[in-house]
mmCIF file of C-alpha atoms in Angstrom:
data_model
loop_
_atom_site.group_PDB
_atom_site.id
_atom_site.type_symbol
_atom_site.label_atom_id
_atom_site.label_comp_id
_atom_site.label_asym_id
_atom_site.label_seq_id
_atom_site.Cartn_x
_atom_site.Cartn_y
_atom_site.Cartn_z
ATOM 1 C CA MET A 1 -205.554 179.990 142.370
ATOM 2 C CA PRO A 2 -202.128 180.225 140.688
ATOM 3 C CA VAL A 3 -200.863 179.021 137.330
ATOM 4 C CA ASP A 4 -198.169 176.350 137.320
ATOM 5 C CA VAL A 5 -195.940 176.136 134.249
ATOM 6 C CA LEU A 6 -194.234 173.108 132.736
ATOM 7 C CA VAL A 7 -191.167 173.727 130.566
ATOM 8 C CA GLY A 8 -188.486 171.643 128.913
ATOM 9 C CA LEU A 9 -184.963 172.473 130.026
ATOM 10 C CA GLN A 10 -183.011 171.002 127.116
ATOM 11 C CA TRP A 11 -183.524 170.996 123.329
ATOM 12 C CA GLY A 12 -187.030 169.584 123.535
ATOM 13 C CA ASP A 13 -188.235 165.967 123.545
ATOM 14 C CA GLU A 14 -187.758 165.788 127.331
ATOM 15 C CA GLY A 15 -191.050 164.007 128.017
ATOM 16 C CA LYS A 16 -193.289 166.968 128.810
ATOM 17 C CA GLY A 17 -196.405 165.277 127.454
ATOM 18 C CA LYS A 18 -196.091 162.394 129.880
ATOM 19 C CA ILE A 19 -195.649 164.707 132.855
ATOM 20 C CA VAL A 20 -198.644 166.822 131.861
ATOM 21 C CA ASP A 21 -200.669 163.614 131.675
ATOM 22 C CA VAL A 22 -199.408 162.523 135.113
ATOM 23 C CA LEU A 23 -200.052 165.901 136.758
ATOM 24 C CA ALA A 24 -203.264 166.748 134.903
ATOM 25 C CA PRO A 25 -205.770 165.057 137.259
ATOM 26 C CA THR A 26 -204.989 167.679 139.924
ATOM 27 C CA TYR A 27 -205.718 170.592 137.545
ATOM 28 C CA ASP A 28 -208.874 172.080 136.078
ATOM 29 C CA VAL A 29 -207.263 173.505 132.941
ATOM 30 C CA VAL A 30 -204.313 172.557 130.715
ATOM 31 C CA ALA A 31 -203.268 175.356 128.360
ATOM 32 C CA ARG A 32 -200.705 175.220 125.548
ATOM 33 C CA PHE A 33 -198.890 178.557 125.226
ATOM 34 C CA GLN A 34 -196.535 178.382 122.205
ATOM 35 C CA GLY A 35 -195.218 176.337 119.322
ATOM 36 C CA GLY A 36 -197.155 174.373 116.747
ATOM 37 C CA PRO A 37 -197.153 170.982 115.030
ATOM 38 C CA ASN A 38 -193.360 170.968 115.121
ATOM 39 C CA ALA A 39 -193.773 169.607 118.662
ATOM 40 C CA GLY A 40 -194.808 166.056 119.470
ATOM 41 C CA HIS A 41 -195.929 165.147 122.971
ATOM 42 C CA THR A 42 -196.039 161.391 123.520
ATOM 43 C CA LEU A 43 -198.278 159.878 126.200
ATOM 44 C CA THR A 44 -198.441 156.162 126.956
ATOM 45 C CA PHE A 45 -201.080 154.509 129.121
ATOM 46 C CA GLY A 46 -203.052 151.302 129.005
ATOM 47 C CA GLY A 47 -200.383 149.873 126.727
ATOM 48 C CA THR A 48 -201.176 152.393 123.966
ATOM 49 C CA LYS A 49 -199.019 155.274 122.730
ATOM 50 C CA HIS A 50 -200.709 158.573 121.906
ATOM 51 C CA VAL A 51 -198.896 161.407 120.110
ATOM 52 C CA LEU A 52 -200.263 164.956 120.294
ATOM 53 C CA HIS A 53 -198.917 167.859 118.263
ATOM 54 C CA GLN A 54 -201.229 170.816 118.900
ATOM 55 C CA VAL A 55 -203.943 169.500 121.205
ATOM 56 C CA PRO A 56 -203.069 170.074 124.896
ATOM 57 C CA SER A 57 -201.975 166.966 126.782
ATOM 58 C CA GLY A 58 -204.861 167.104 129.253
ATOM 59 C CA ILE A 59 -207.338 166.023 126.589
ATOM 60 C CA PHE A 60 -207.543 162.441 127.854
ATOM 61 C CA HIS A 61 -209.060 163.601 131.165
ATOM 62 C CA PRO A 62 -212.748 164.469 130.647
ATOM 63 C CA HIS A 63 -212.938 166.898 133.580
ATOM 64 C CA ILE A 64 -210.150 169.133 132.239
ATOM 65 C CA ILE A 65 -210.613 172.229 130.084
ATOM 66 C CA ASN A 66 -207.983 172.220 127.318
ATOM 67 C CA VAL A 67 -206.919 175.532 125.793
ATOM 68 C CA VAL A 68 -204.888 176.255 122.664
ATOM 69 C CA GLY A 69 -203.523 179.690 123.523
ATOM 70 C CA ASN A 70 -202.876 182.756 121.402
ATOM 71 C CA GLY A 71 -199.116 182.053 121.341
ATOM 72 C CA VAL A 72 -199.628 178.858 119.345
ATOM 73 C CA VAL A 73 -199.386 178.635 115.558
ATOM 74 C CA LEU A 74 -202.120 176.313 114.334
ATOM 75 C CA ASP A 75 -202.181 174.118 111.255
ATOM 76 C CA PRO A 76 -205.894 173.353 110.624
ATOM 77 C CA VAL A 77 -205.143 170.189 108.638
ATOM 78 C CA ILE A 78 -202.907 168.629 111.280
ATOM 79 C CA PHE A 79 -205.220 169.806 114.055
ATOM 80 C CA LEU A 80 -208.245 168.191 112.415
ATOM 81 C CA GLY A 81 -206.265 164.991 111.936
ATOM 82 C CA GLU A 82 -205.476 164.905 115.642
ATOM 83 C CA LEU A 83 -209.132 165.350 116.542
ATOM 84 C CA GLN A 84 -210.137 162.548 114.184
ATOM 85 C CA LYS A 85 -207.653 160.227 115.897
ATOM 86 C CA LEU A 86 -209.130 161.192 119.256
ATOM 87 C CA ASN A 87 -212.593 160.350 117.891
ATOM 88 C CA ALA A 88 -211.331 156.921 116.870
ATOM 89 C CA ARG A 89 -210.263 156.377 120.487
ATOM 90 C CA ASN A 90 -213.627 157.520 121.819
ATOM 91 C CA ILE A 91 -212.232 160.701 123.369
ATOM 92 C CA ASP A 92 -215.015 163.284 123.663
ATOM 93 C CA TRP A 93 -213.139 166.548 123.173
ATOM 94 C CA ALA A 94 -215.982 168.695 121.844
ATOM 95 C CA LYS A 95 -217.043 170.226 125.165
ATOM 96 C CA ASN A 96 -213.658 170.820 126.796
ATOM 97 C CA LEU A 97 -211.424 172.030 123.952
ATOM 98 C CA PHE A 98 -211.096 175.775 123.306
ATOM 99 C CA VAL A 99 -208.971 177.549 120.684
ATOM 100 C CA SER A 100 -207.834 181.156 120.877
ATOM 101 C CA LYS A 101 -209.107 183.363 118.078
ATOM 102 C CA LYS A 102 -205.759 185.152 118.321
ATOM 103 C CA ALA A 103 -203.668 182.047 117.496
ATOM 104 C CA GLN A 104 -201.896 182.369 114.142
ATOM 105 C CA LEU A 105 -202.877 180.151 111.217
ATOM 106 C CA ILE A 106 -200.278 178.084 109.369
ATOM 107 C CA LEU A 107 -201.122 178.264 105.675
ATOM 108 C CA PRO A 108 -199.975 175.874 102.923
ATOM 109 C CA SER A 109 -197.799 178.707 101.627
ATOM 110 C CA HIS A 110 -196.042 178.930 105.005
ATOM 111 C CA ARG A 111 -195.045 175.301 104.692
ATOM 112 C CA ALA A 112 -193.842 175.891 101.149
ATOM 113 C CA LEU A 113 -191.754 178.896 102.206
ATOM 114 C CA ASP A 114 -190.284 176.883 105.066
ATOM 115 C CA ARG A 115 -189.102 174.217 102.630
ATOM 116 C CA ILE A 116 -187.785 176.740 100.108
ATOM 117 C CA SER A 117 -185.902 178.727 102.744
ATOM 118 C CA GLU A 118 -184.341 175.640 104.317
ATOM 119 C CA GLU A 119 -183.228 174.253 100.964
ATOM 120 C CA ALA A 120 -181.657 177.607 100.098
ATOM 121 C CA ARG A 121 -179.413 177.360 103.162
ATOM 122 C CA GLY A 122 -177.506 174.489 101.617
ATOM 123 C CA GLY A 123 -175.036 173.086 104.140
ATOM 124 C CA SER A 124 -176.022 175.506 106.906
ATOM 125 C CA LYS A 125 -179.562 174.252 107.457
ATOM 126 C CA ILE A 126 -181.354 175.170 110.705
ATOM 127 C CA GLY A 127 -182.910 171.713 110.967
ATOM 128 C CA SER A 128 -186.484 172.900 110.470
ATOM 129 C CA THR A 129 -189.306 170.362 110.733
ATOM 130 C CA LEU A 130 -190.709 172.022 107.563
ATOM 131 C CA LYS A 131 -194.095 172.512 109.236
ATOM 132 C CA GLY A 132 -194.217 176.221 108.384
ATOM 133 C CA ILE A 133 -193.492 177.387 111.922
ATOM 134 C CA GLY A 134 -190.804 179.990 111.185
ATOM 135 C CA PRO A 135 -192.616 181.702 108.289
ATOM 136 C CA THR A 136 -195.849 181.826 110.323
ATOM 137 C CA TYR A 137 -194.162 183.514 113.274
ATOM 138 C CA GLN A 138 -192.410 185.855 110.824
ATOM 139 C CA ASP A 139 -195.795 186.918 109.476
ATOM 140 C CA LYS A 140 -197.082 187.348 113.020
ATOM 141 C CA ILE A 141 -194.237 189.666 114.017
ATOM 142 C CA GLY A 142 -194.403 191.404 110.637
ATOM 143 C CA ARG A 143 -198.149 192.013 111.213
ATOM 144 C CA ASN A 144 -199.030 190.201 108.025
ATOM 145 C CA GLY A 145 -200.452 186.946 109.365
ATOM 146 C CA LEU A 146 -203.914 185.454 109.526
ATOM 147 C CA ARG A 147 -205.386 184.450 112.870
ATOM 148 C CA VAL A 148 -207.893 181.772 113.772
ATOM 149 C CA GLY A 149 -210.568 184.411 114.325
ATOM 150 C CA ASP A 150 -210.165 185.582 110.723
ATOM 151 C CA ILE A 151 -211.810 182.402 109.433
ATOM 152 C CA LEU A 152 -215.094 183.688 110.877
ATOM 153 C CA LEU A 153 -214.985 186.831 108.712
ATOM 154 C CA PRO A 154 -216.892 187.006 105.399
ATOM 155 C CA ASN A 155 -213.786 188.142 103.516
ATOM 156 C CA PHE A 156 -211.457 185.396 104.780
ATOM 157 C CA SER A 157 -210.827 184.047 101.264
ATOM 158 C CA GLU A 158 -209.823 187.501 100.071
ATOM 159 C CA ARG A 159 -207.434 187.926 103.003
ATOM 160 C CA TYR A 160 -206.012 184.468 102.371
ATOM 161 C CA ASN A 161 -205.339 185.278 98.711
ATOM 162 C CA GLU A 162 -203.567 188.512 99.665
ATOM 163 C CA VAL A 163 -201.201 186.620 101.963
ATOM 164 C CA VAL A 164 -200.513 183.898 99.392
ATOM 165 C CA THR A 165 -199.777 186.525 96.735
ATOM 166 C CA ARG A 166 -197.181 188.059 99.029
ATOM 167 C CA HIS A 167 -195.717 184.626 99.748
ATOM 168 C CA ALA A 168 -195.460 183.917 96.019
ATOM 169 C CA LYS A 169 -193.309 187.026 95.649
ATOM 170 C CA LEU A 170 -191.034 185.763 98.422
ATOM 171 C CA ALA A 171 -190.737 182.401 96.684
ATOM 172 C CA ALA A 172 -189.866 184.185 93.452
ATOM 173 C CA PHE A 173 -186.914 185.787 95.241
ATOM 174 C CA TYR A 174 -185.500 182.237 95.490
ATOM 175 C CA GLU A 175 -186.527 181.608 91.863
ATOM 176 C CA ARG A 176 -189.087 179.094 93.062
ATOM 177 C CA GLU A 177 -192.861 178.652 92.952
ATOM 178 C CA LEU A 178 -195.045 177.849 95.954
ATOM 179 C CA GLU A 179 -196.737 174.806 94.363
ATOM 180 C CA ILE A 180 -199.522 174.671 96.952
ATOM 181 C CA GLU A 181 -202.600 174.030 94.792
ATOM 182 C CA SER A 182 -202.899 170.387 95.842
ATOM 183 C CA ALA A 183 -202.715 171.338 99.537
ATOM 184 C CA GLU A 184 -205.294 174.120 99.415
ATOM 185 C CA GLU A 185 -208.379 171.912 99.037
ATOM 186 C CA GLU A 186 -207.477 170.003 102.198
ATOM 187 C CA PHE A 187 -206.656 173.268 103.972
ATOM 188 C CA PHE A 188 -210.015 174.901 103.266
ATOM 189 C CA ALA A 189 -211.896 171.726 104.231
ATOM 190 C CA ALA A 190 -210.050 171.744 107.557
ATOM 191 C CA VAL A 191 -210.811 175.450 108.023
ATOM 192 C CA GLU A 192 -214.503 174.688 107.567
ATOM 193 C CA SER A 193 -214.302 172.094 110.346
ATOM 194 C CA LEU A 194 -212.315 174.511 112.518
ATOM 195 C CA ARG A 195 -215.185 177.012 112.298
ATOM 196 C CA GLY A 196 -217.350 174.559 114.211
ATOM 197 C CA LEU A 197 -215.055 174.393 117.243
ATOM 198 C CA GLN A 198 -215.125 176.576 120.343
ATOM 199 C CA LEU A 199 -213.128 179.554 119.090
ATOM 200 C CA THR A 200 -212.937 182.256 121.708
ATOM 201 C CA ASP A 201 -210.900 184.934 123.466
ATOM 202 C CA THR A 202 -209.079 182.443 125.641
ATOM 203 C CA GLU A 203 -207.349 185.165 127.678
ATOM 204 C CA TYR A 204 -210.768 185.985 129.174
ATOM 205 C CA LEU A 205 -211.565 182.290 129.616
ATOM 206 C CA LEU A 206 -208.341 181.663 131.534
ATOM 207 C CA ASN A 207 -208.571 184.751 133.719
ATOM 208 C CA ASP A 208 -212.208 183.943 134.533
ATOM 209 C CA MET A 209 -211.018 180.476 135.581
ATOM 210 C CA LEU A 210 -208.442 182.061 137.867
ATOM 211 C CA GLN A 211 -211.129 184.244 139.406
ATOM 212 C CA GLN A 212 -213.164 181.108 140.080
ATOM 213 C CA GLY A 213 -210.244 179.527 141.923
ATOM 214 C CA LYS A 214 -209.490 176.971 139.205
ATOM 215 C CA ARG A 215 -206.029 175.440 138.871
ATOM 216 C CA ILE A 216 -204.254 175.939 135.540
ATOM 217 C CA LEU A 217 -201.268 174.067 134.139
ATOM 218 C CA ALA A 218 -199.500 175.888 131.312
ATOM 219 C CA GLU A 219 -197.856 173.485 128.859
ATOM 220 C CA GLY A 220 -194.891 174.522 126.755
ATOM 221 C CA ALA A 221 -193.391 172.894 123.676
ATOM 222 C CA GLN A 222 -189.765 172.398 122.582
ATOM 223 C CA GLY A 223 -187.205 173.357 125.269
ATOM 224 C CA ALA A 224 -185.487 176.365 126.821
ATOM 225 C CA LEU A 225 -182.348 175.872 124.727
ATOM 226 C CA LEU A 226 -184.470 176.400 121.606
ATOM 227 C CA ASP A 227 -185.890 179.716 122.829
ATOM 228 C CA ILE A 228 -185.800 182.441 120.177
ATOM 229 C CA ASP A 229 -183.841 184.767 122.516
ATOM 230 C CA PHE A 230 -181.929 182.492 124.876
ATOM 231 C CA GLY A 231 -181.423 179.324 122.844
ATOM 232 C CA THR A 232 -178.529 178.327 120.593
ATOM 233 C CA TYR A 233 -179.359 180.996 118.016
ATOM 234 C CA PRO A 234 -179.858 180.711 115.079
ATOM 235 C CA PHE A 235 -180.496 176.998 115.614
ATOM 236 C CA VAL A 236 -183.658 177.658 117.592
ATOM 237 C CA THR A 237 -187.422 177.680 117.210
ATOM 238 C CA SER A 238 -189.392 180.856 116.486
ATOM 239 C CA SER A 239 -191.211 181.356 119.790
ATOM 240 C CA SER A 240 -190.492 181.985 123.455
ATOM 241 C CA THR A 241 -190.199 178.540 125.019
ATOM 242 C CA VAL A 242 -189.374 179.781 128.539
ATOM 243 C CA VAL A 243 -191.794 180.586 131.363
ATOM 244 C CA ALA A 244 -192.164 184.204 130.245
ATOM 245 C CA GLY A 245 -193.760 182.854 127.064
ATOM 246 C CA ALA A 246 -196.652 181.504 129.120
ATOM 247 C CA CYS A 247 -197.679 185.050 130.031
ATOM 248 C CA THR A 248 -197.687 186.404 126.483
ATOM 249 C CA GLY A 249 -198.871 183.106 124.974
ATOM 250 C CA LEU A 250 -201.935 182.834 127.219
ATOM 251 C CA GLY A 251 -202.681 186.380 128.335
ATOM 252 C CA ILE A 252 -202.014 185.840 132.033
ATOM 253 C CA ALA A 253 -200.148 188.196 134.343
ATOM 254 C CA PRO A 254 -196.755 187.143 135.820
ATOM 255 C CA ARG A 255 -198.116 187.488 139.368
ATOM 256 C CA HIS A 256 -200.293 184.420 138.798
ATOM 257 C CA ILE A 257 -197.362 182.050 138.216
ATOM 258 C CA ASP A 258 -196.461 179.789 141.118
ATOM 259 C CA ARG A 259 -194.669 176.498 140.554
ATOM 260 C CA VAL A 260 -192.399 175.893 137.585
ATOM 261 C CA TYR A 261 -191.816 172.259 136.646
ATOM 262 C CA GLY A 262 -188.534 171.818 134.778
ATOM 263 C CA ILE A 263 -188.318 168.663 132.672
ATOM 264 C CA SER A 264 -184.974 167.054 131.817
ATOM 265 C CA LYS A 265 -183.879 163.675 130.587
ATOM 266 C CA ALA A 266 -181.310 161.741 132.596
ATOM 267 C CA TYR A 267 -179.099 162.311 129.555
ATOM 268 C CA CYS A 268 -179.433 164.786 126.666
ATOM 269 C CA THR A 269 -180.731 164.780 123.091
ATOM 270 C CA ARG A 270 -181.086 167.208 120.252
ATOM 271 C CA VAL A 271 -182.817 167.109 116.855
ATOM 272 C CA GLY A 272 -181.573 169.157 113.934
ATOM 273 C CA SER A 273 -178.509 171.329 113.566
ATOM 274 C CA GLY A 274 -176.641 173.392 116.134
ATOM 275 C CA PRO A 275 -173.995 172.984 118.852
ATOM 276 C CA PHE A 276 -174.292 170.064 121.278
ATOM 277 C CA PRO A 277 -171.226 169.863 123.570
ATOM 278 C CA THR A 278 -171.905 166.429 125.105
ATOM 279 C CA GLU A 279 -172.972 164.703 121.882
ATOM 280 C CA LEU A 280 -171.701 161.132 121.568
ATOM 281 C CA LEU A 281 -170.807 160.144 118.010
ATOM 282 C CA ASP A 282 -169.871 156.600 118.969
ATOM 283 C CA GLU A 283 -171.408 153.306 120.023
ATOM 284 C CA VAL A 284 -172.376 154.793 123.407
ATOM 285 C CA GLY A 285 -174.482 157.454 121.713
ATOM 286 C CA GLU A 286 -176.077 154.842 119.490
ATOM 287 C CA LYS A 287 -176.793 152.640 122.513
ATOM 288 C CA ILE A 288 -178.626 155.516 124.194
ATOM 289 C CA ARG A 289 -180.542 156.243 120.962
ATOM 290 C CA GLN A 290 -181.746 152.674 120.596
ATOM 291 C CA ALA A 291 -182.526 152.136 124.289
ATOM 292 C CA GLY A 292 -184.418 155.429 124.461
ATOM 293 C CA ARG A 293 -186.127 155.016 121.071
ATOM 294 C CA GLU A 294 -184.791 158.456 120.288
ATOM 295 C CA PHE A 295 -186.536 159.191 117.033
ATOM 296 C CA GLY A 296 -188.658 162.309 116.594
ATOM 297 C CA SER A 297 -192.377 161.840 117.241
ATOM 298 C CA THR A 298 -193.113 164.561 114.672
ATOM 299 C CA THR A 299 -190.514 163.885 111.977
ATOM 300 C CA GLY A 300 -189.149 160.414 112.770
ATOM 301 C CA ARG A 301 -185.622 161.815 112.547
ATOM 302 C CA PRO A 302 -182.992 160.115 114.738
ATOM 303 C CA ARG A 303 -182.100 162.323 117.683
ATOM 304 C CA ARG A 304 -178.518 163.196 118.510
ATOM 305 C CA CYS A 305 -177.668 161.757 121.929
ATOM 306 C CA GLY A 306 -175.175 162.609 124.679
ATOM 307 C CA TRP A 307 -174.553 162.790 128.401
ATOM 308 C CA ILE A 308 -176.417 165.197 130.654
ATOM 309 C CA ASP A 309 -175.097 168.779 130.526
ATOM 310 C CA LEU A 310 -175.216 170.704 133.825
ATOM 311 C CA PRO A 311 -174.095 174.149 132.537
ATOM 312 C CA SER A 312 -177.034 174.140 130.137
ATOM 313 C CA LEU A 313 -179.422 172.933 132.857
ATOM 314 C CA ARG A 314 -178.265 175.617 135.296
ATOM 315 C CA TYR A 315 -178.866 178.197 132.582
ATOM 316 C CA SER A 316 -182.378 176.921 131.875
ATOM 317 C CA ILE A 317 -183.193 176.710 135.584
ATOM 318 C CA MET A 318 -182.097 180.325 136.022
ATOM 319 C CA LEU A 319 -184.113 181.611 133.066
ATOM 320 C CA ASN A 320 -187.272 179.815 134.124
ATOM 321 C CA GLY A 321 -187.136 180.105 137.909
ATOM 322 C CA VAL A 322 -187.582 176.343 138.167
ATOM 323 C CA THR A 323 -188.962 175.217 141.525
ATOM 324 C CA GLU A 324 -188.656 171.466 140.976
ATOM 325 C CA LEU A 325 -187.095 169.070 138.496
ATOM 326 C CA HIS A 326 -188.604 165.999 136.871
ATOM 327 C CA LEU A 327 -185.986 163.535 135.637
ATOM 328 C CA MET A 328 -187.142 161.562 132.611
ATOM 329 C CA LYS A 329 -186.081 158.294 130.967
ATOM 330 C CA ALA A 330 -183.766 157.169 133.756
ATOM 331 C CA ASP A 331 -184.444 153.599 132.597
ATOM 332 C CA VAL A 332 -182.613 154.276 129.318
ATOM 333 C CA LEU A 333 -179.335 154.219 131.273
ATOM 334 C CA ASP A 334 -180.066 150.860 132.947
ATOM 335 C CA GLU A 335 -177.333 148.951 131.108
ATOM 336 C CA PHE A 336 -174.431 151.348 131.653
ATOM 337 C CA ASP A 337 -171.623 150.515 134.062
ATOM 338 C CA GLU A 338 -170.738 154.188 134.294
ATOM 339 C CA ILE A 339 -172.736 157.386 133.840
ATOM 340 C CA LYS A 340 -171.022 160.616 132.885
ATOM 341 C CA VAL A 341 -172.140 164.103 133.902
ATOM 342 C CA CYS A 342 -170.784 167.271 132.288
ATOM 343 C CA THR A 343 -170.109 169.684 135.163
ATOM 344 C CA HIS A 344 -168.390 172.494 133.240
ATOM 345 C CA TYR A 345 -166.739 173.391 129.930
ATOM 346 C CA LEU A 346 -163.272 174.232 128.746
ATOM 347 C CA THR A 347 -163.431 177.090 126.255
ATOM 348 C CA ALA A 348 -161.418 177.160 123.046
ATOM 349 C CA ASP A 349 -158.736 179.238 124.799
ATOM 350 C CA GLY A 350 -158.492 176.778 127.722
ATOM 351 C CA GLN A 351 -160.596 178.676 130.272
ATOM 352 C CA GLN A 352 -162.893 176.773 132.616
ATOM 353 C CA THR A 353 -166.519 177.915 132.861
ATOM 354 C CA THR A 354 -169.835 176.746 134.256
ATOM 355 C CA HIS A 355 -171.743 179.227 132.075
ATOM 356 C CA PHE A 356 -173.740 178.105 129.089
ATOM 357 C CA LEU A 357 -171.882 179.694 126.181
ATOM 358 C CA ASP A 358 -173.299 181.487 123.164
ATOM 359 C CA GLY A 359 -172.774 180.812 119.472
ATOM 360 C CA ASP A 360 -169.262 179.860 118.408
ATOM 361 C CA GLY A 361 -168.174 179.722 122.048
ATOM 362 C CA LEU A 362 -170.425 176.731 122.662
ATOM 363 C CA GLN A 363 -169.432 175.131 119.373
ATOM 364 C CA GLY A 364 -165.792 175.221 120.465
ATOM 365 C CA ALA A 365 -166.361 174.164 124.080
ATOM 366 C CA THR A 366 -165.047 170.872 125.452
ATOM 367 C CA PRO A 367 -167.181 169.201 128.132
ATOM 368 C CA VAL A 368 -165.515 168.168 131.390
ATOM 369 C CA TYR A 369 -167.076 165.118 133.026
ATOM 370 C CA VAL A 370 -167.540 163.524 136.415
ATOM 371 C CA THR A 371 -168.042 159.757 136.207
ATOM 372 C CA LEU A 372 -170.606 158.087 138.474
ATOM 373 C CA PRO A 373 -171.404 154.377 138.847
ATOM 374 C CA GLY A 374 -174.336 153.012 136.862
ATOM 375 C CA TRP A 375 -177.166 151.122 138.547
ATOM 376 C CA ARG A 376 -177.387 148.084 136.245
ATOM 377 C CA THR A 377 -180.993 147.540 137.296
ATOM 378 C CA GLU A 378 -184.146 147.244 135.203
ATOM 379 C CA LEU A 379 -185.986 150.270 136.539
ATOM 380 C CA GLN A 380 -189.305 149.636 134.796
ATOM 381 C CA ASN A 381 -189.943 146.790 137.249
ATOM 382 C CA LEU A 382 -189.719 149.085 140.284
ATOM 383 C CA ALA A 383 -192.964 149.580 142.157
ATOM 384 C CA ASN A 384 -191.995 152.418 144.487
ATOM 385 C CA VAL A 385 -189.280 154.918 145.362
ATOM 386 C CA SER A 386 -187.851 152.797 148.184
ATOM 387 C CA ALA A 387 -186.703 150.253 145.588
ATOM 388 C CA LEU A 388 -184.492 152.724 143.721
ATOM 389 C CA PRO A 389 -180.958 151.340 143.485
ATOM 390 C CA ALA A 390 -178.355 153.130 145.591
ATOM 391 C CA GLU A 391 -176.425 154.223 142.493
ATOM 392 C CA LEU A 392 -179.469 155.981 141.041
ATOM 393 C CA GLN A 393 -180.149 157.626 144.375
ATOM 394 C CA SER A 394 -176.552 158.888 144.349
ATOM 395 C CA TYR A 395 -177.008 160.166 140.794
ATOM 396 C CA ILE A 396 -180.163 162.043 141.805
ATOM 397 C CA LYS A 397 -178.474 163.507 144.894
ATOM 398 C CA PHE A 398 -175.476 164.637 142.834
ATOM 399 C CA LEU A 399 -177.751 166.420 140.351
ATOM 400 C CA GLU A 400 -179.723 168.091 143.126
ATOM 401 C CA GLU A 401 -176.562 169.364 144.796
ATOM 402 C CA GLN A 402 -175.095 170.640 141.553
ATOM 403 C CA LEU A 403 -178.303 172.271 140.315
ATOM 404 C CA GLU A 404 -179.639 173.409 143.703
ATOM 405 C CA VAL A 405 -183.187 172.344 142.811
ATOM 406 C CA PRO A 406 -185.045 169.304 144.184
ATOM 407 C CA ILE A 407 -185.937 166.387 141.902
ATOM 408 C CA ARG A 408 -189.561 165.461 142.626
ATOM 409 C CA ILE A 409 -190.355 162.953 139.874
ATOM 410 C CA VAL A 410 -188.273 160.204 138.273
ATOM 411 C CA SER A 411 -189.681 158.529 135.165
ATOM 412 C CA VAL A 412 -188.608 154.907 134.740
ATOM 413 C CA GLY A 413 -190.565 153.981 131.622
ATOM 414 C CA PRO A 414 -192.881 155.431 128.965
ATOM 415 C CA ASP A 415 -196.137 154.367 130.582
ATOM 416 C CA ARG A 416 -198.120 156.687 132.834
ATOM 417 C CA ALA A 417 -197.712 154.124 135.636
ATOM 418 C CA SER A 418 -193.898 154.137 135.364
ATOM 419 C CA THR A 419 -193.571 157.355 137.326
ATOM 420 C CA LEU A 420 -192.005 157.587 140.790
ATOM 421 C CA HIS A 421 -192.782 160.558 143.051
ATOM 422 C CA LEU A 422 -189.991 161.567 145.417
ATOM 423 C CA ASN A 423 -190.536 163.441 148.667
#
């Protein structure tokens, strides 16, 4: 059986967790392939909101195997906290949660370096979540990191001390100290608990599942526009957030990939620094923020809000080979008389382009809009697709024509039940 991949097409926060939860019952395995606790996947069902950061979003379905892949960077303290919350909700995760021994460990010193580095940037901050993600991936690429499997070795403490000593030298370059002593006790207690989990070579686990004909859903974090190569560099994350990252982040061959679910909001948001052509710095942007409860599930930071951006979506669709779109949070636009769609940009020198621009080119781009009528209907009350207002149907059709990809799901509320499946 093939692997289907779910990716965000914007700057993250598109609603991937909800879609994984909706799709999960038809899969045998949900596998997270990159990112770390800088991502927050929010799932709502039974009137209760659940926020996951590192645990795969299939964990609420007891028949599903959940895999934390080798491409993930894992914070043992945050991970243990998530598992404790699942215990409090009577979720039995012990038998169906597996963690790759090749996943990188986030150490307290990584978090300290993240903070020190970001503060040193002054007014040109990246917008880091300060979870230690960047420094951990730096150590991974620099071949200096510690992996989950290292905690099983008798000399783990010695290896840990070697890494922290090196990090202290980096901090000294900024004339700072790590100041991690208070965090280390909690870290080592969490590591001890982590040793008791199912730590394994998940690449073998996943490929054995494929041989058995099992269906796998690969779950990404962040969004394509935050990809380390193709995102709005340097205002990006430190991993490959596109479909290709699922292969390296899980140890599966490209030939196994079948469907690619691209997730986009009906508008656009961004957290942190970096260019955002359709950002609305007025009462309209604030109205979207409040209606959409656009505050980070990981950091609580208010998200920057704007109209949907088709050049960026076309770019993400191209990079990921998207086979179908899922349009999220359509209900947030319920109260608007008009909906704007950015169809192309005007560059700083007055040229028209439909390409997603790089660096300063995007910063200086002016969005050009088409205005469509709003639906002025409370979508959360809709029971089926046939009740979609004509204006929303026109909006969906316009997006499909412009993007040349079918929209198969429209989300009209945060709850699992508020999900409409189109033909």
